[in-house]
Coordinates of C-alpha atoms in Angstrom, one line a residue:
M755 CA 35.7 -60.2 -53.0
N756 CA 32.1 -59.8 -52.0
L757 CA 29.7 -61.8 -54.1
A758 CA 26.8 -59.3 -53.9
S759 CA 27.9 -57.6 -57.1
Q760 CA 28.1 -60.9 -59.0
L761 CA 24.9 -62.6 -57.8
S762 CA 22.0 -62.6 -60.2
Q763 CA 18.8 -61.0 -59.0
R764 CA 17.1 -64.4 -59.0
L765 CA 19.6 -66.0 -56.7
E766 CA 19.8 -63.0 -54.4
Y767 CA 16.0 -63.2 -54.1
V768 CA 16.2 -66.9 -53.3
A769 CA 18.9 -66.2 -50.7
S770 CA 16.8 -63.5 -49.0
F771 CA 14.4 -66.3 -47.7
I772 CA 17.2 -68.1 -45.8
T773 CA 16.8 -67.4 -42.1
R774 CA 19.7 -65.7 -40.3
G775 CA 22.0 -68.1 -38.5
S776 CA 20.8 -71.0 -40.5
R777 CA 22.7 -74.2 -41.4
F778 CA 21.4 -74.9 -44.9
A779 CA 22.0 -77.0 -47.9
D780 CA 21.9 -75.7 -51.5
I781 CA 21.2 -78.7 -53.7
G782 CA 22.3 -78.3 -57.3
S783 CA 24.6 -75.4 -56.1
D784 CA 26.5 -75.0 -59.4
H785 CA 29.2 -72.4 -58.5
A786 CA 28.1 -72.3 -54.8
Y787 CA 27.1 -68.7 -55.2
I788 CA 24.2 -68.8 -52.7
P789 CA 26.1 -70.5 -49.9
C790 CA 29.1 -68.2 -50.2
Y791 CA 26.9 -65.1 -50.6
V792 CA 24.8 -65.9 -47.5
C793 CA 27.9 -66.7 -45.4
Q794 CA 29.5 -63.4 -46.4
Q795 CA 26.3 -61.6 -45.3
D796 CA 25.7 -63.6 -42.2
D797 CA 28.6 -64.5 -39.8
L798 CA 26.4 -67.2 -38.1
A799 CA 25.4 -69.1 -41.2
E800 CA 26.9 -72.4 -42.4
A801 CA 26.2 -74.2 -45.6
V802 CA 26.5 -77.4 -47.6
A803 CA 26.8 -77.0 -51.4
G804 CA 25.7 -80.2 -53.1
E805 CA 26.4 -80.9 -56.8
V806 CA 26.0 -84.1 -58.8
A807 CA 28.0 -83.0 -62.0
D808 CA 31.8 -83.0 -62.0
A809 CA 32.3 -79.6 -63.6
P810 CA 29.9 -77.6 -61.3
F811 CA 31.3 -79.5 -58.3
R812 CA 34.8 -78.2 -59.2
S813 CA 33.5 -74.7 -59.8
A814 CA 31.8 -74.8 -56.3
Q815 CA 35.1 -75.8 -54.8
A816 CA 36.9 -73.0 -56.5
T817 CA 34.3 -70.4 -55.4
I818 CA 34.4 -71.5 -51.8
S819 CA 38.2 -71.4 -51.7
Q820 CA 38.4 -68.1 -53.5
H821 CA 36.2 -66.4 -50.9
G822 CA 38.0 -68.0 -47.9
L823 CA 34.9 -69.9 -46.8
T824 CA 36.2 -73.5 -46.6
D825 CA 35.6 -73.6 -42.9
R826 CA 31.9 -72.7 -43.2
V827 CA 30.8 -74.0 -46.6
S828 CA 31.2 -77.7 -47.3
V829 CA 31.0 -78.8 -50.9
R830 CA 29.9 -82.3 -51.6
H831 CA 29.7 -84.5 -54.7
G832 CA 26.5 -86.6 -54.9
N833 CA 22.9 -86.9 -56.0
G834 CA 20.2 -84.7 -54.4
L835 CA 19.9 -84.9 -50.7
D836 CA 22.3 -87.9 -50.5
V837 CA 25.0 -85.5 -49.8
L838 CA 23.5 -84.8 -46.4
E839 CA 23.4 -86.7 -43.1
S840 CA 20.0 -86.9 -41.5
G841 CA 19.4 -83.9 -39.2
E842 CA 22.5 -82.1 -40.5
V843 CA 20.7 -78.9 -41.8
D844 CA 17.7 -76.9 -40.9
S845 CA 16.9 -75.5 -44.3
V846 CA 17.1 -76.8 -47.9
V847 CA 17.3 -74.7 -51.1
L848 CA 16.4 -76.2 -54.5
A849 CA 16.7 -73.6 -57.2
G850 CA 17.1 -73.4 -60.9
M851 CA 15.8 -76.9 -61.9
G852 CA 12.5 -78.3 -63.1
G853 CA 9.6 -78.9 -60.7
T854 CA 9.5 -82.6 -61.5
L855 CA 13.2 -83.0 -60.6
I856 CA 12.7 -81.1 -57.3
K857 CA 9.8 -83.4 -56.5
T858 CA 12.1 -86.4 -57.2
I859 CA 14.9 -85.1 -55.1
L860 CA 12.5 -84.5 -52.2
D861 CA 10.9 -87.9 -52.6
D862 CA 14.2 -89.7 -52.7
G863 CA 15.6 -87.8 -49.8
Q864 CA 12.8 -87.7 -47.3
D865 CA 14.9 -89.5 -44.7
R866 CA 17.3 -86.5 -44.8
L867 CA 14.6 -84.0 -43.9
S868 CA 14.1 -84.9 -40.3
N869 CA 15.5 -81.6 -39.0
V870 CA 14.6 -79.5 -42.0
G871 CA 12.2 -76.8 -41.0
R872 CA 12.3 -74.7 -44.2
I873 CA 12.3 -75.6 -47.8
I874 CA 13.0 -72.9 -50.4
A875 CA 12.2 -74.0 -54.0
Q876 CA 12.6 -72.1 -57.2
P877 CA 11.4 -74.4 -60.0
N878 CA 11.9 -73.2 -63.5
V879 CA 8.9 -75.2 -64.8
A880 CA 6.1 -77.3 -63.3
V881 CA 5.7 -75.1 -60.3
P882 CA 2.3 -76.6 -59.1
I883 CA 4.0 -80.0 -58.7
V884 CA 6.3 -78.6 -56.1
R885 CA 3.4 -76.8 -54.3
H886 CA 1.5 -80.1 -54.2
W887 CA 4.4 -82.0 -52.8
L888 CA 5.0 -79.5 -50.0
E889 CA 1.4 -79.5 -49.0
E890 CA 1.2 -83.3 -49.1
H891 CA 4.4 -83.7 -46.9
G892 CA 3.7 -81.3 -44.1
Y893 CA 5.4 -78.2 -45.4
P894 CA 2.8 -75.5 -45.6
I895 CA 3.7 -72.6 -47.9
T896 CA 4.4 -69.4 -45.9
N897 CA 5.7 -67.1 -48.6
E898 CA 6.2 -66.7 -52.3
G899 CA 8.0 -64.4 -54.7
I900 CA 8.1 -63.8 -58.4
I901 CA 10.8 -62.1 -60.4
E902 CA 11.7 -61.4 -64.0
E903 CA 15.3 -61.5 -65.1
N904 CA 16.7 -61.6 -68.6
G905 CA 13.3 -62.2 -70.2
H906 CA 12.5 -65.2 -67.9
I907 CA 10.0 -65.2 -65.0
Y908 CA 10.8 -67.2 -61.9
E909 CA 8.6 -68.2 -58.9
I910 CA 10.0 -68.8 -55.5
I911 CA 8.2 -70.9 -52.9
V912 CA 8.9 -70.9 -49.2
A913 CA 7.5 -73.6 -47.0
D914 CA 7.8 -74.1 -43.2
K915 CA 7.2 -77.4 -41.4
D916 CA 5.9 -75.7 -38.2
A917 CA 3.5 -73.4 -40.0
A918 CA -0.3 -73.9 -39.7
A919 CA -1.6 -76.0 -42.6
V920 CA -4.2 -74.4 -44.8
P921 CA -5.3 -76.7 -47.6
M922 CA -4.9 -75.2 -51.1
T923 CA -7.4 -75.2 -53.9
E924 CA -6.4 -76.4 -57.4
K925 CA -6.5 -72.7 -58.4
Q926 CA -4.1 -71.8 -55.6
L927 CA -1.8 -74.7 -56.6
L928 CA -1.7 -73.2 -60.1
F929 CA -1.1 -69.6 -59.3
G930 CA 0.4 -69.8 -55.8
P931 CA -1.6 -68.7 -52.8
Y932 CA 0.5 -65.7 -51.9
L933 CA 1.2 -64.7 -55.5
L934 CA -2.5 -64.8 -56.1
Q935 CA -3.0 -62.3 -53.3
Q936 CA -0.1 -60.0 -54.3
K937 CA -0.7 -59.9 -58.1
T938 CA 2.4 -57.9 -59.1
H939 CA 3.1 -56.6 -62.6
V940 CA 5.4 -59.6 -63.2
F941 CA 2.6 -62.0 -62.1
Y942 CA 0.3 -60.4 -64.7
R943 CA 3.0 -60.6 -67.4
K944 CA 3.4 -64.3 -66.7
W945 CA -0.3 -65.1 -66.9
Y946 CA -0.9 -63.0 -70.1
Y947 CA 1.7 -65.3 -71.7
E948 CA 0.2 -68.5 -70.1
R949 CA -3.2 -67.5 -71.3
A950 CA -2.0 -67.5 -74.9
V951 CA -0.3 -70.9 -74.3
R952 CA -3.5 -72.5 -73.0
R953 CA -5.5 -71.1 -75.9
Q954 CA -3.0 -72.6 -78.4
I955 CA -3.0 -76.0 -76.6
I956 CA -6.8 -76.1 -76.7
E957 CA -6.9 -75.4 -80.4
Q958 CA -4.3 -78.1 -81.1
M959 CA -6.1 -80.6 -78.9
K960 CA -9.5 -79.9 -80.7
Q961 CA -7.9 -80.8 -84.0
A962 CA -6.7 -84.2 -82.9
A963 CA -8.5 -87.2 -84.4
E964 CA -9.5 -88.4 -81.0
P965 CA -9.2 -85.5 -78.5
D966 CA -8.4 -86.4 -74.9
T967 CA -11.6 -85.0 -73.4
R968 CA -10.3 -85.2 -69.8
K969 CA -7.1 -83.3 -70.5
L970 CA -9.0 -80.8 -72.7
A971 CA -11.4 -80.1 -69.9
A972 CA -8.5 -79.6 -67.5
V973 CA -6.8 -77.1 -69.8
R974 CA -10.1 -75.3 -70.3
Q975 CA -10.6 -75.0 -66.5
E976 CA -7.1 -73.5 -66.2
L977 CA -7.9 -71.0 -69.0
A978 CA -11.1 -70.0 -67.2
W979 CA -9.1 -69.4 -64.0
I980 CA -6.5 -67.4 -65.9
E981 CA -9.2 -65.3 -67.6
E982 CA -10.8 -64.7 -64.2
V983 CA -7.5 -63.5 -62.7
L984 CA -6.7 -61.3 -65.6
D985 CA -10.1 -59.7 -65.6
D986 CA -9.6 -58.9 -61.9
G987 CA -6.5 -57.0 -62.9
S988 CA -7.9 -55.3 -66.0
C989 CA -6.2 -52.1 -65.1
H990 CA -2.9 -53.7 -65.8
T991 CA -1.8 -53.5 -69.4
Q992 CA -0.2 -56.4 -71.1
R993 CA 3.6 -56.1 -71.3

């Protein structure tokens, strides 16, 4: 059975950034859909599926066995990058978790990244935290994607160790340097929503007995950037 028909659009988009012939790790792999899908599409690929929770670990084992990929996909039970040996893989995928957790996994597993040239991250929240970590640790962002599925909007970040480093501004960390250039319809939908969120936060903070002036200024700055970006795309209607 080919997984192409079962894979969500989000996971298929994430998988599209994995280089052909790569030996990669999918951390927090759940059912091991990405490793199995990629190995079905690419005869040269090999993968490690890492999962810390018991039930998803067993699900990953079942998926790999069902698709006859036990010789090319290794499923391992453990926390974050602890499932890897140093230098074992050339790419790491971290998808479907919070940005703070992704940062923690990368921080705790830095000794396992010696041979990792590409990191593909799809944080569900706190995306700028991931961008900042990648920049600070020598993984310049080389591509980004944004997709809407089942009412949720997801951003994908691709970072390559050998790429030329171009320092990001705080505005680029917030929006994404490539997403800010592309400004797709999905991008605008996200930031129309985020504008409303920032406005609500500001009103709530102003009503506090002792407003946190520093945090209030930071949220106001983000709102100003959002307004600027949305004004640039005034031809796009809110959806």
